JSON list of C-alpha atoms in Angstrom, two decimals:
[
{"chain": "A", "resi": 1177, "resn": "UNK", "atom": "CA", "xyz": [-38.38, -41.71, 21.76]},
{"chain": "A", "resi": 1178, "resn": "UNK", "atom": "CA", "xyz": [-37.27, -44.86, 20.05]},
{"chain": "A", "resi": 1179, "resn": "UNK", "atom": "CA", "xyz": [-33.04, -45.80, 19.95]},
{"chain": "A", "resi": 1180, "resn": "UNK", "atom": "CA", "xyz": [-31.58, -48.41, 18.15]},
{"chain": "A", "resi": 1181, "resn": "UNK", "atom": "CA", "xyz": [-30.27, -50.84, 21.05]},
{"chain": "A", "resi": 1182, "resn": "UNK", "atom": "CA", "xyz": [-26.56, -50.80, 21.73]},
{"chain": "A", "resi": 1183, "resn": "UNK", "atom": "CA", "xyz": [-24.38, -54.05, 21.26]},
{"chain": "A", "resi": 1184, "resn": "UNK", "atom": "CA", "xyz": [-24.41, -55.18, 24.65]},
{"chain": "A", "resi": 1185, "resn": "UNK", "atom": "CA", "xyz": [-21.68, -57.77, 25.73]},
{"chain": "A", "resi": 1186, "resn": "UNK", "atom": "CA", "xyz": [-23.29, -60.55, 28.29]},
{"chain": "A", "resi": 1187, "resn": "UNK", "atom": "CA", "xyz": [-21.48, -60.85, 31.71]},
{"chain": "A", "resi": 1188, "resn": "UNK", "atom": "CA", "xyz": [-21.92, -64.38, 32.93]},
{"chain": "A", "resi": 1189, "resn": "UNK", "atom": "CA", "xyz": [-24.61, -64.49, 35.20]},
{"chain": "A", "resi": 1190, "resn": "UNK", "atom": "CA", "xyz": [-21.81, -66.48, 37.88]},
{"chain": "A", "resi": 1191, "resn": "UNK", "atom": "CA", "xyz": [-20.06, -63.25, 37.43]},
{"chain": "A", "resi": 1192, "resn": "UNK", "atom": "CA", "xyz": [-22.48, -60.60, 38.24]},
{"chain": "A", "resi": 1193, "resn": "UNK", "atom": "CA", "xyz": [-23.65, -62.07, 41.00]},
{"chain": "A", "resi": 1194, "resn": "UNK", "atom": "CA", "xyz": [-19.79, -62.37, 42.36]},
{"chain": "A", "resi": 1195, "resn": "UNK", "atom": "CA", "xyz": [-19.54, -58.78, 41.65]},
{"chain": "A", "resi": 1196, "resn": "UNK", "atom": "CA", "xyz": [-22.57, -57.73, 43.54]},
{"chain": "A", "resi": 1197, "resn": "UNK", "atom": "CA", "xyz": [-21.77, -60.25, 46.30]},
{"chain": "A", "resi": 1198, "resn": "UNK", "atom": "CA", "xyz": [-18.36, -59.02, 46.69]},
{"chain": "A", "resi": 1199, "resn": "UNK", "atom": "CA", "xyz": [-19.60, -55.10, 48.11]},
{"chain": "A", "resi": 1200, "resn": "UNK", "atom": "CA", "xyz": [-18.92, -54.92, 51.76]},
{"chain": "A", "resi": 1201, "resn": "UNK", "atom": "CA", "xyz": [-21.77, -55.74, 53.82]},
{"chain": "A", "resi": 1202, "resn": "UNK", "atom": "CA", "xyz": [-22.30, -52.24, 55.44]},
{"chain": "A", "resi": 1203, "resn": "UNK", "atom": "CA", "xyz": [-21.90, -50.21, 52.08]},
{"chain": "A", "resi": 1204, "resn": "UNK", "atom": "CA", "xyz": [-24.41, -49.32, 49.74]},
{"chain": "A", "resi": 1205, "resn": "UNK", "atom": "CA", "xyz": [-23.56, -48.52, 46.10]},
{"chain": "A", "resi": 1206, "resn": "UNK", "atom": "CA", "xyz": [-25.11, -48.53, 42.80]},
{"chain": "A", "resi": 1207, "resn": "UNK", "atom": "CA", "xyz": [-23.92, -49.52, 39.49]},
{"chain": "A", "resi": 1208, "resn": "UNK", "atom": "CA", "xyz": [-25.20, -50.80, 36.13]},
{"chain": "A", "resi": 1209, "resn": "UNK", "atom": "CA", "xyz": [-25.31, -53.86, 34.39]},
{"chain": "A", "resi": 1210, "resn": "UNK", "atom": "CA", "xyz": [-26.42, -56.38, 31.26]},
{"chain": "A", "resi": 1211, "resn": "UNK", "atom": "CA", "xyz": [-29.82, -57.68, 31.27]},
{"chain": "A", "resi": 1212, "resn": "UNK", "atom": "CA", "xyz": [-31.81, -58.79, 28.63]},
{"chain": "A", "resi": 1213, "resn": "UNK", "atom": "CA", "xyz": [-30.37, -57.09, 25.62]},
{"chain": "A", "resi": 1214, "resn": "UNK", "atom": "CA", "xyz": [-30.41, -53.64, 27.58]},
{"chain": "A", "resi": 1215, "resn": "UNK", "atom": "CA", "xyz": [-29.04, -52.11, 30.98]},
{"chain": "A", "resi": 1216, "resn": "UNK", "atom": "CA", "xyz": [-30.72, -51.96, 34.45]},
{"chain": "A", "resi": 1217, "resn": "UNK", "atom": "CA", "xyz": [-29.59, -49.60, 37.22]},
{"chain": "A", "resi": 1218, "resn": "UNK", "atom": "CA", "xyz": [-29.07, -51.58, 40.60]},
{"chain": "A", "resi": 1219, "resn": "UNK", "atom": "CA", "xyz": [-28.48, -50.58, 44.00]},
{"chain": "A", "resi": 1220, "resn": "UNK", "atom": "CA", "xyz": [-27.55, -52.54, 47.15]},
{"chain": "A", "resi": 1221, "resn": "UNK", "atom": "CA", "xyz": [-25.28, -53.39, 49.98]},
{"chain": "A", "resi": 1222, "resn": "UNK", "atom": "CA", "xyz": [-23.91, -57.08, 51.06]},
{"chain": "A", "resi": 1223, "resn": "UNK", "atom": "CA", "xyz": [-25.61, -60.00, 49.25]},
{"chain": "A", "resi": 1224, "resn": "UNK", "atom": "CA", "xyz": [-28.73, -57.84, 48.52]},
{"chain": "A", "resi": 1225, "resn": "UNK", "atom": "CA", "xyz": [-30.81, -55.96, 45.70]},
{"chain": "A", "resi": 1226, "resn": "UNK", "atom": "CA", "xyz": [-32.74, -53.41, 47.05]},
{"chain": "A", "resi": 1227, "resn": "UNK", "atom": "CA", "xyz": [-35.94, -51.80, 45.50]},
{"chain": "A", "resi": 1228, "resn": "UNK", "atom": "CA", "xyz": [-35.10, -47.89, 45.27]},
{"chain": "A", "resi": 1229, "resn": "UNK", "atom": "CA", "xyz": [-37.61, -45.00, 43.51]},
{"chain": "A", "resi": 1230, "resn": "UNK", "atom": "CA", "xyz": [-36.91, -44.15, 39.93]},
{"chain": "A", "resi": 1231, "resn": "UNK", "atom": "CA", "xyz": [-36.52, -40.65, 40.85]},
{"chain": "A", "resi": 1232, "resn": "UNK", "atom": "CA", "xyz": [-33.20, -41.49, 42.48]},
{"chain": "A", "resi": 1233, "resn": "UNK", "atom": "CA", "xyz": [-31.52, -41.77, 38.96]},
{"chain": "A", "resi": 1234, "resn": "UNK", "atom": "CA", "xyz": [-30.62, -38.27, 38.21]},
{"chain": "A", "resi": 1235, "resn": "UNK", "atom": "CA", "xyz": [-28.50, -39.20, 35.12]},
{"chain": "A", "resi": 1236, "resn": "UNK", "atom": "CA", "xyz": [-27.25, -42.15, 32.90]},
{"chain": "A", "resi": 1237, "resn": "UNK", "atom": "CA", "xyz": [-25.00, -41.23, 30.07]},
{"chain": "A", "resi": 1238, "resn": "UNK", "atom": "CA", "xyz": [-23.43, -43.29, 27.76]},
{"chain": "A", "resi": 1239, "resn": "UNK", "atom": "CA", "xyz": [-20.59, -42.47, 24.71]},
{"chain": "A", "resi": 1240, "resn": "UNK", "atom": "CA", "xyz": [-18.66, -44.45, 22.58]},
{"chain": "A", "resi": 1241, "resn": "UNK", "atom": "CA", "xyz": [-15.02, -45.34, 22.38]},
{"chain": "A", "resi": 1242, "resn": "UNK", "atom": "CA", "xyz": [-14.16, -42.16, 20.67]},
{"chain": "A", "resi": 1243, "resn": "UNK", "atom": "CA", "xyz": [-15.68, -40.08, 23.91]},
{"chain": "A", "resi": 1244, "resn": "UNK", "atom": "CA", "xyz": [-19.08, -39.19, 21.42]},
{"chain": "A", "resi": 1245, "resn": "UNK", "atom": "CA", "xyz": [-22.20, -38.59, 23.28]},
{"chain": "A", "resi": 1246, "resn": "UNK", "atom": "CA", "xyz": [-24.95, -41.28, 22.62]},
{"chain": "A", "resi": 1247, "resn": "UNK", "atom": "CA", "xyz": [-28.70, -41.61, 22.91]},
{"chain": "A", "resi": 1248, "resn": "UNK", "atom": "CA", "xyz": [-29.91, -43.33, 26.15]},
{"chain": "A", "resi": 1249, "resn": "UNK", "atom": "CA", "xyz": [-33.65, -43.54, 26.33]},
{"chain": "A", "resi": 1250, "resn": "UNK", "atom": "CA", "xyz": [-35.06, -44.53, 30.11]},
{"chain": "A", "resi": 1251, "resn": "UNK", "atom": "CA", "xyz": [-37.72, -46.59, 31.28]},
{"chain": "A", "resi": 1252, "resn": "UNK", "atom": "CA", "xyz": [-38.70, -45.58, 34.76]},
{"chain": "A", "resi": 1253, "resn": "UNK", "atom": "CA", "xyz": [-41.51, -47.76, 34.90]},
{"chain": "A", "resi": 1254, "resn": "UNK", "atom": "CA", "xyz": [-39.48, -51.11, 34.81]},
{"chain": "A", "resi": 1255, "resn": "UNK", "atom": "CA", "xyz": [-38.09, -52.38, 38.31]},
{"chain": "A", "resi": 1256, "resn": "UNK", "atom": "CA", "xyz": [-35.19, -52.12, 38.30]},
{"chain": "A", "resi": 1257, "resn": "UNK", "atom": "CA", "xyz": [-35.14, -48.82, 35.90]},
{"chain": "A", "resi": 1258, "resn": "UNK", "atom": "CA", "xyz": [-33.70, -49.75, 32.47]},
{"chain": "A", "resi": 1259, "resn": "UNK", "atom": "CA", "xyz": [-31.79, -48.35, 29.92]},
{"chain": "A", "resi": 1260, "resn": "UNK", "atom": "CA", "xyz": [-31.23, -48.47, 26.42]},
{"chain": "A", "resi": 1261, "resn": "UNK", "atom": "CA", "xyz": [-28.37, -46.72, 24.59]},
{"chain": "A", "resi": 1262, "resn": "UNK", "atom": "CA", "xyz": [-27.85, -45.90, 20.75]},
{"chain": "A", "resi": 1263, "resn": "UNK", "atom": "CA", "xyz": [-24.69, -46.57, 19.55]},
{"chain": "A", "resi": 1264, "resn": "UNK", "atom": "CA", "xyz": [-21.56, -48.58, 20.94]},
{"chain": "A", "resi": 1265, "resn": "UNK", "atom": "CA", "xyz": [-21.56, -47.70, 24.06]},
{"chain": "A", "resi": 1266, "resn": "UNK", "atom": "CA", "xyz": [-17.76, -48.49, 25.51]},
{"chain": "A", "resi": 1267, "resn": "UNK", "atom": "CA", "xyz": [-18.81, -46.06, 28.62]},
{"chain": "A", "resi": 1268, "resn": "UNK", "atom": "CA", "xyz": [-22.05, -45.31, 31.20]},
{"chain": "A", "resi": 1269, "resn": "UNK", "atom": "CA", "xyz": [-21.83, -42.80, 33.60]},
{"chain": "A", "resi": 1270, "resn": "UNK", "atom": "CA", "xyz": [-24.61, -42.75, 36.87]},
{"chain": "A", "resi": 1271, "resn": "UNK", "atom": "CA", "xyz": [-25.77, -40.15, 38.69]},
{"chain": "A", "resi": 1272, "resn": "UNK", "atom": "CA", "xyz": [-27.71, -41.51, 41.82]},
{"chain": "A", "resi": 1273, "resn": "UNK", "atom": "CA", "xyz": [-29.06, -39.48, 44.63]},
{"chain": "A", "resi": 1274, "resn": "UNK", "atom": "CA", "xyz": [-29.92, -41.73, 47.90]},
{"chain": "A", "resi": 1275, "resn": "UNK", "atom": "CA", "xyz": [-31.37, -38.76, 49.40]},
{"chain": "A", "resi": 1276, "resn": "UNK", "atom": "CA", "xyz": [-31.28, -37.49, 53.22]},
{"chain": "A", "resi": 1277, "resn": "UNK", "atom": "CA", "xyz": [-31.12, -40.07, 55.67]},
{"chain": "A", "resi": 1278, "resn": "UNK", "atom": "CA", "xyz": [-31.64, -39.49, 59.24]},
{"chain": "A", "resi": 1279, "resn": "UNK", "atom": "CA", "xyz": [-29.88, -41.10, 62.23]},
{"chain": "A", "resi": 1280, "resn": "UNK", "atom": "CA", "xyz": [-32.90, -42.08, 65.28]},
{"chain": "A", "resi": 1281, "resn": "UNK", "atom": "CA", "xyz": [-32.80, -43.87, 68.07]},
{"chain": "A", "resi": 1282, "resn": "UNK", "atom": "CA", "xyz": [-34.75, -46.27, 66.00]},
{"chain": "A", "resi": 1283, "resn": "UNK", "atom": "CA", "xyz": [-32.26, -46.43, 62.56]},
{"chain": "A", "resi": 1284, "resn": "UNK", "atom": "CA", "xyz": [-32.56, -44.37, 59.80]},
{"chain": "A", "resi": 1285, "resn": "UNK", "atom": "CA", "xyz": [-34.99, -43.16, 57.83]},
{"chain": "A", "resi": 1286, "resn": "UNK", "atom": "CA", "xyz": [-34.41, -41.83, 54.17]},
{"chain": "A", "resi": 1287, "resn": "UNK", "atom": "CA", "xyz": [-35.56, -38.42, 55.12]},
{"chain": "A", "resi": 1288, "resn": "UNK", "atom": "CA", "xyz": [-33.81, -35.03, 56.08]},
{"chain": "A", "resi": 1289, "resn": "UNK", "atom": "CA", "xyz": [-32.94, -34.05, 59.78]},
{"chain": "A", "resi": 1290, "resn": "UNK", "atom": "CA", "xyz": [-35.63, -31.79, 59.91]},
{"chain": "A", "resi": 1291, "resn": "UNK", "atom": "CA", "xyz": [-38.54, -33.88, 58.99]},
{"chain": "A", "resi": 1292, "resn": "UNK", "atom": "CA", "xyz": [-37.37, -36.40, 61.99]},
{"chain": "A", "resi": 1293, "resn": "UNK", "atom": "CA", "xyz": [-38.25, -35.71, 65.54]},
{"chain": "A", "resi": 1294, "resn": "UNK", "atom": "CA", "xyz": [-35.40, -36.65, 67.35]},
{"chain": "A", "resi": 1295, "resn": "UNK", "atom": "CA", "xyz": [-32.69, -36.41, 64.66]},
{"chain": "A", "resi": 1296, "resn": "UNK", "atom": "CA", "xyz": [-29.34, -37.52, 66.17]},
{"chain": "A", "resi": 1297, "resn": "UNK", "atom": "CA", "xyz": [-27.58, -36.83, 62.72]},
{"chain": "A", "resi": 1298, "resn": "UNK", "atom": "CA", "xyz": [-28.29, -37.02, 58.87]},
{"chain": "A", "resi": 1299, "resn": "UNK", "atom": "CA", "xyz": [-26.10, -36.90, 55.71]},
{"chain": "A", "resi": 1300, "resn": "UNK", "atom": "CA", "xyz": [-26.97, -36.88, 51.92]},
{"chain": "A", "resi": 1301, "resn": "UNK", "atom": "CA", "xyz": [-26.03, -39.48, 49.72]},
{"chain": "A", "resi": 1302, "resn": "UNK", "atom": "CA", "xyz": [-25.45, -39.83, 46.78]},
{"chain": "A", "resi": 1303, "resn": "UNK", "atom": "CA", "xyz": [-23.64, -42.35, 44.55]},
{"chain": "A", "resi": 1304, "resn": "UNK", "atom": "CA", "xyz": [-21.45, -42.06, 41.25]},
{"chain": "A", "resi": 1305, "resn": "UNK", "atom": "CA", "xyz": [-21.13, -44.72, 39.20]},
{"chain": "A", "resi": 1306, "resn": "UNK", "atom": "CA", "xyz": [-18.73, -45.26, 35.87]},
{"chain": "A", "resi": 1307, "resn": "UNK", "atom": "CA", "xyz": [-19.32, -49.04, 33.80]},
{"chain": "A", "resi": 1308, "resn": "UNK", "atom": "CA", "xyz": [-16.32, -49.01, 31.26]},
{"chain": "A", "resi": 1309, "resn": "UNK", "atom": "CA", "xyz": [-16.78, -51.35, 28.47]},
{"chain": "A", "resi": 1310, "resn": "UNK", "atom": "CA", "xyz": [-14.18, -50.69, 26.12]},
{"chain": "A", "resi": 1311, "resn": "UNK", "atom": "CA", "xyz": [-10.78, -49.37, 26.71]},
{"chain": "A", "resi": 1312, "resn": "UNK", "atom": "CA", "xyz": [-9.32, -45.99, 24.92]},
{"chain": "A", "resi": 1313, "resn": "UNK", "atom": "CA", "xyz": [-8.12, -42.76, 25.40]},
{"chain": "A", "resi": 1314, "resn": "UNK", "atom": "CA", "xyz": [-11.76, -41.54, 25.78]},
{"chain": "A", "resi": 1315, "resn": "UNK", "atom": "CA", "xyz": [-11.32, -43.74, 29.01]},
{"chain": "A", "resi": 1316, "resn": "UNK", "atom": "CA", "xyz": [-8.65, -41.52, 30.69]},
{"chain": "A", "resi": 1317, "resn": "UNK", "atom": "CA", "xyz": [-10.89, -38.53, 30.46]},
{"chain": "A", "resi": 1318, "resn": "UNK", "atom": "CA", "xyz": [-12.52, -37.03, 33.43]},
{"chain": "A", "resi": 1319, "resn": "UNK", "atom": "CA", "xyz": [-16.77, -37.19, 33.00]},
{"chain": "A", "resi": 1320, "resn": "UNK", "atom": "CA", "xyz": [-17.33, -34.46, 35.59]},
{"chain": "A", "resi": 1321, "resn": "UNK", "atom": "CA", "xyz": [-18.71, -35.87, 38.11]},
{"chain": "A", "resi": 1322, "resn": "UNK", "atom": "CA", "xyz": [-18.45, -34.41, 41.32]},
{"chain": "A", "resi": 1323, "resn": "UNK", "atom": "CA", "xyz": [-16.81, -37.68, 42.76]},
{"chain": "A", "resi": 1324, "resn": "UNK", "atom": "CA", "xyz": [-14.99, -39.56, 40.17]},
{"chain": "A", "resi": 1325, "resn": "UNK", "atom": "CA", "xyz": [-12.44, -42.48, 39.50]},
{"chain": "A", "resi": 1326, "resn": "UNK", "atom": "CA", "xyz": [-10.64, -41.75, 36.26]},
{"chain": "A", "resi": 1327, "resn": "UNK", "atom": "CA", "xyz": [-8.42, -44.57, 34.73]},
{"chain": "A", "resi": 1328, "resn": "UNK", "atom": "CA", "xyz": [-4.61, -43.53, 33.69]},
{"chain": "A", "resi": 1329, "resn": "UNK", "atom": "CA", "xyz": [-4.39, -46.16, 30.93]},
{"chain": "A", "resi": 1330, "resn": "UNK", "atom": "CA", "xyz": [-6.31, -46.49, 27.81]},
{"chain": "A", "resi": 1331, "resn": "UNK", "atom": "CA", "xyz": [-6.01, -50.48, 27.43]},
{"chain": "A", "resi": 1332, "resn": "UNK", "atom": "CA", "xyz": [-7.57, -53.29, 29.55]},
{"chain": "A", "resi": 1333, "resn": "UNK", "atom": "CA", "xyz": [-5.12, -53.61, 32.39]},
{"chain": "A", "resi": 1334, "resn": "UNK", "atom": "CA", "xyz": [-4.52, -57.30, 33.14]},
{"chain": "A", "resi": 1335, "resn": "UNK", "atom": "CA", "xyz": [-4.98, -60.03, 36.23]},
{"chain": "A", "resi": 1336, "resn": "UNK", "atom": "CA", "xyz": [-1.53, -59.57, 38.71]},
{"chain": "A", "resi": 1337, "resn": "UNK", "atom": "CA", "xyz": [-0.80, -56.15, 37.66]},
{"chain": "A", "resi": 1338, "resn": "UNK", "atom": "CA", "xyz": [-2.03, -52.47, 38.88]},
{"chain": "A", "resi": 1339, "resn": "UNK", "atom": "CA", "xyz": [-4.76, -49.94, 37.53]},
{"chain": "A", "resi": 1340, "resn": "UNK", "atom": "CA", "xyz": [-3.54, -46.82, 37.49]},
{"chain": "A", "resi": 1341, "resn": "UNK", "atom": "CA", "xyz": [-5.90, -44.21, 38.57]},
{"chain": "A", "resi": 1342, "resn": "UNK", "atom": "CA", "xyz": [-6.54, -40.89, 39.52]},
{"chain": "A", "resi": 1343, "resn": "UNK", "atom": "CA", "xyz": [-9.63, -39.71, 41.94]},
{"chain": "A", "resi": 1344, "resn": "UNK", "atom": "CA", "xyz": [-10.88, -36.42, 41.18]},
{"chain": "A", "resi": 1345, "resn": "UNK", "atom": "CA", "xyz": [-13.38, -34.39, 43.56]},
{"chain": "A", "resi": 1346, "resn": "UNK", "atom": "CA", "xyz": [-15.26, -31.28, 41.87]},
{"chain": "A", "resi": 1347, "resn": "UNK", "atom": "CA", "xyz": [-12.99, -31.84, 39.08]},
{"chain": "A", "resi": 1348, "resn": "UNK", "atom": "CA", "xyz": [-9.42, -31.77, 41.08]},
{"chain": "A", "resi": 1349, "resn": "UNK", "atom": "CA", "xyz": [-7.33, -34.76, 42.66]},
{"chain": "A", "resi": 1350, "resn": "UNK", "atom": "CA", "xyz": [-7.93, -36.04, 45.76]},
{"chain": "A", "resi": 1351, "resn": "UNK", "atom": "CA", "xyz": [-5.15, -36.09, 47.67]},
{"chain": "A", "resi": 1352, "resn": "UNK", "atom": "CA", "xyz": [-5.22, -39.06, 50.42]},
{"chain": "A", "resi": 1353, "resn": "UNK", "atom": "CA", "xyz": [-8.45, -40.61, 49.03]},
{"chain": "A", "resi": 1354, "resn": "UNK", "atom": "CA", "xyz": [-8.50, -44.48, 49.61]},
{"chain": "A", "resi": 1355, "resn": "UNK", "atom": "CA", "xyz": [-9.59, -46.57, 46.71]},
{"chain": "A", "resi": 1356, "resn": "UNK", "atom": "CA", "xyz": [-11.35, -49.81, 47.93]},
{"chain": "A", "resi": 1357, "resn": "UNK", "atom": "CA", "xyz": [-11.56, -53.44, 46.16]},
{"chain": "A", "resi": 1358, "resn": "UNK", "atom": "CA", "xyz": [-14.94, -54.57, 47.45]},
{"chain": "A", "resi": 1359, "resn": "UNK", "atom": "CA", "xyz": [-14.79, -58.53, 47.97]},
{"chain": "A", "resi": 1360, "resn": "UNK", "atom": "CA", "xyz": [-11.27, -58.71, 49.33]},
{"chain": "A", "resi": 1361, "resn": "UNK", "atom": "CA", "xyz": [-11.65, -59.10, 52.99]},
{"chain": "A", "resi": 1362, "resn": "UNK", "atom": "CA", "xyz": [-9.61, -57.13, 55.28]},
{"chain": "A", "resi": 1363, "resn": "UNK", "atom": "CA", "xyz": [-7.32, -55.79, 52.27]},
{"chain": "A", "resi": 1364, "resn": "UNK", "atom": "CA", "xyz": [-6.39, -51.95, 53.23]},
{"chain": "A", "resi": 1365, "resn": "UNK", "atom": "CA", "xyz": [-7.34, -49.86, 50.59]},
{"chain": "A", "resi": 1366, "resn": "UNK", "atom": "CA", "xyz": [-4.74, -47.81, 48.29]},
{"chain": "A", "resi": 1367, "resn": "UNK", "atom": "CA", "xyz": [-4.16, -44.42, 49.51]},
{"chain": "A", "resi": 1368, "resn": "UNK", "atom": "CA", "xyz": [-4.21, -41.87, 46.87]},
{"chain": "A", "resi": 1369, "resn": "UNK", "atom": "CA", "xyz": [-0.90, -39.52, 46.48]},
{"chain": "A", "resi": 1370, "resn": "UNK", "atom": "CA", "xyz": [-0.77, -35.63, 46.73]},
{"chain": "A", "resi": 1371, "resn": "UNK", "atom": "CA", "xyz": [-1.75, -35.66, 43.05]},
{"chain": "A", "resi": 1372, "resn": "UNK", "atom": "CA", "xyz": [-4.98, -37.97, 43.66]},
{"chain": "A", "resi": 1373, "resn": "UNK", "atom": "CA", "xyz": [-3.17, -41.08, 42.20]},
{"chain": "A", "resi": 1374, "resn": "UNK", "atom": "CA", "xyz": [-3.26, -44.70, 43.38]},
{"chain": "A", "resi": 1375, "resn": "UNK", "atom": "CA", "xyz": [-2.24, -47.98, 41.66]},
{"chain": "A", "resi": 1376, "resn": "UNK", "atom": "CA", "xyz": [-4.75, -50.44, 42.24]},
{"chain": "A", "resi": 1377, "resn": "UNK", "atom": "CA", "xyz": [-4.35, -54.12, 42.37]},
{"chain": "A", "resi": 1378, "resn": "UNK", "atom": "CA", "xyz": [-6.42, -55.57, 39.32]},
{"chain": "A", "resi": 1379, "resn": "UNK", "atom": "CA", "xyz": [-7.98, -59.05, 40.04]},
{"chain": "A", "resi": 1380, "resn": "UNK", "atom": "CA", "xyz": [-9.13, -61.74, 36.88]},
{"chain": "A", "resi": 1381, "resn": "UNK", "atom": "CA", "xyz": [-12.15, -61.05, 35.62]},
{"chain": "A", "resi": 1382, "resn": "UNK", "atom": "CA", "xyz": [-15.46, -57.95, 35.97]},
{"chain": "A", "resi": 1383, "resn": "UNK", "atom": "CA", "xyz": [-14.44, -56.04, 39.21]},
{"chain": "A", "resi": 1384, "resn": "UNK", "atom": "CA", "xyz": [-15.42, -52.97, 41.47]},
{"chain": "A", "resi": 1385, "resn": "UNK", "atom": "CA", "xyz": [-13.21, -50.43, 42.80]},
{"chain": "A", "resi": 1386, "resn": "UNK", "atom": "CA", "xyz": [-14.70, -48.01, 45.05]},
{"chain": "A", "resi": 1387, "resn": "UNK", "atom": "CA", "xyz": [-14.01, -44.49, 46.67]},
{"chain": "A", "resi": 1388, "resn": "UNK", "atom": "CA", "xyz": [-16.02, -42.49, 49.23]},
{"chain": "A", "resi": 1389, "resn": "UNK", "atom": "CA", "xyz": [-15.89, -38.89, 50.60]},
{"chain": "A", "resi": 1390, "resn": "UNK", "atom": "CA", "xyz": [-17.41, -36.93, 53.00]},
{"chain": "A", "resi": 1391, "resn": "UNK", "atom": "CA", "xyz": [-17.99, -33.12, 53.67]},
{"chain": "A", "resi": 1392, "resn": "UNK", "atom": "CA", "xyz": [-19.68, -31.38, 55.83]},
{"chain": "A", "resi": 1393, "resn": "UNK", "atom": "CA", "xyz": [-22.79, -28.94, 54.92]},
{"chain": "A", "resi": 1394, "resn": "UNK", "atom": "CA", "xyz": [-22.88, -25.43, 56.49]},
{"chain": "A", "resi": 1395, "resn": "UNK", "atom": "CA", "xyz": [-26.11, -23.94, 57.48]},
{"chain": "A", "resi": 1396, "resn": "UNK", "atom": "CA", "xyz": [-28.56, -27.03, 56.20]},
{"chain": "A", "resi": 1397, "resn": "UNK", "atom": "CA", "xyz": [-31.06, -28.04, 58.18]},
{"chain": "A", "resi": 1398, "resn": "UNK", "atom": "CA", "xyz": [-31.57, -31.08, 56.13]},
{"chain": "A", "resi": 1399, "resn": "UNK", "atom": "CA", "xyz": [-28.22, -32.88, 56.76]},
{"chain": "A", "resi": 1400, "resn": "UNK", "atom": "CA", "xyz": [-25.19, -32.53, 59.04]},
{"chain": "A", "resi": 1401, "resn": "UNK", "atom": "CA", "xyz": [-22.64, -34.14, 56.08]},
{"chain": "A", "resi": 1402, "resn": "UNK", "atom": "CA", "xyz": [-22.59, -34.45, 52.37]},
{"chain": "A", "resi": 1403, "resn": "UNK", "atom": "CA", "xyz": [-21.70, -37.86, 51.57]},
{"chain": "A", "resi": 1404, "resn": "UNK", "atom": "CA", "xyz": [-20.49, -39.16, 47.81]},
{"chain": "A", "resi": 1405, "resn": "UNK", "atom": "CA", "xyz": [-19.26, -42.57, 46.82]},
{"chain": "A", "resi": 1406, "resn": "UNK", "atom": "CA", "xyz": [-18.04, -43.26, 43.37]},
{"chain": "A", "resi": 1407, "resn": "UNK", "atom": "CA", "xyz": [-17.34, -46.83, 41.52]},
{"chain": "A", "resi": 1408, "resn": "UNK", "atom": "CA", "xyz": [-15.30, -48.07, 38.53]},
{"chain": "A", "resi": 1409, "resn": "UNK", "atom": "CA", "xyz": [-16.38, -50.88, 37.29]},
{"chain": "A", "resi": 1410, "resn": "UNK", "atom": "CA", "xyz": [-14.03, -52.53, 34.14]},
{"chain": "A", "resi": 1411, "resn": "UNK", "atom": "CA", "xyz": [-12.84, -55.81, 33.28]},
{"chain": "A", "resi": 1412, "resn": "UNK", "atom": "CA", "xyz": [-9.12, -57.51, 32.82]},
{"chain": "A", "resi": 1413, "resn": "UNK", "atom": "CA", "xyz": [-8.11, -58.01, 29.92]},
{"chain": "A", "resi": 1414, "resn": "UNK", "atom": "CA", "xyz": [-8.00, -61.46, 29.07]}
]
């Protein structure tokens, strides 16, 4: 099916690359970006892109600033997958699913616990990410994902101050969940209150907060833990 292409808004190249560089060398995340007059999915850990199967994109939604639903045609083909949205888009939502990933004496291996001889432990990832584009009250509202890092204000917060945020998991707050700022050294994260809320320091400039959580499966041979990570990207106003 054929879309008309979204406006898309360039990110420096300088800048994307900081972003990306900026995610702590042991964690993997996914997130989407600008490139060449669409979007492309990417996933990756310290300074590098890694190659993932298209499969692993179980959803990419985009609305516009008034919350609408638009058109997002994919092409799985192209590596990285790429997107292309009809409409405005001031907000893309990712569903990614890293799959099982099994603990051996000789690393892991991105299948479940009982495929593996010699298993030592597995958990199933699976990554959430939110690009927001343009600021409104559409912003504020929860996207129901099962891991999820909702903004509290509906404008661009700016450089020096604090996001406001709330972290939601299967659609209620998290209490105690620590919000990260990928790329700021040994910086604690900010705890989340009983309510799920943190306030965020917001740096200049495009910028990742991230979140993870962990649960543990009951009665699944296939992984020991359930294991969700969720991003917000957004940038300061200017």
């Amino acid at each position: 099916m054929t879309t008309k292409q979204s406006p898309i808004r360039s990110f420096p190249a300088a800048l994307c690359a900081g972003l990306f560089l900026s995610l702590p060398a042991l964690a993997h995340d996914a997130w989407v970006e600008p490139r060449d007059g669409a979007w492309v999915v990417l996933y990756g850990h310290g300074d590098k892109i890694e190659a993932y199967a298209p499969e692993k994109v179980r959803a990419l939604t985009a609305a516009d600033a008034n919350g609408a639903a638009l058109t997002v045609s994919l092409d799985a083909a192209a590596s990285p997958l790429r997107a292309r949205v009809g409409g405005q888009a001031a907000l893309l939502t990712l569903h990614f699913d890293n799959g099982y990933w099994t603990k051996t004496t000789e690393g892991s291996k991105n299948l479940p616990k009982n495929e593996v001889p010699g298993a030592l432990g597995a958990s199933h990832s699976v990554k959430f990410g939110k690009t927001l584009l343009a600021w409104s009250a559409a912003a504020t509202r929860p996207q129901g994902a099962r891991l999820e890092i909702v903004p509290l204000a509906a404008t661009a917060p700016r450089a020096g101050g604090t996001l406001p945020v709330r972290v939601l998991w299967e659609g209620k707050p998290l209490a105690g969940a620590k919000v990260a700022r990928p790329g700021h050294g040994k910086e604690a994260p900010v705890e989340a209150d009983a309510d799920g809320r943190a306030e965020v320091p917001v740096a200049a400039g495009r910028q990742m907060i991230v979140v993870n959580h962990k649960v543990a499966l009951q009665n699944d041979a296939r992984a020991d833990h359930y294991s969700a990570a969720a991003n917000l990207v957004f940038e300061s106003a200017r």
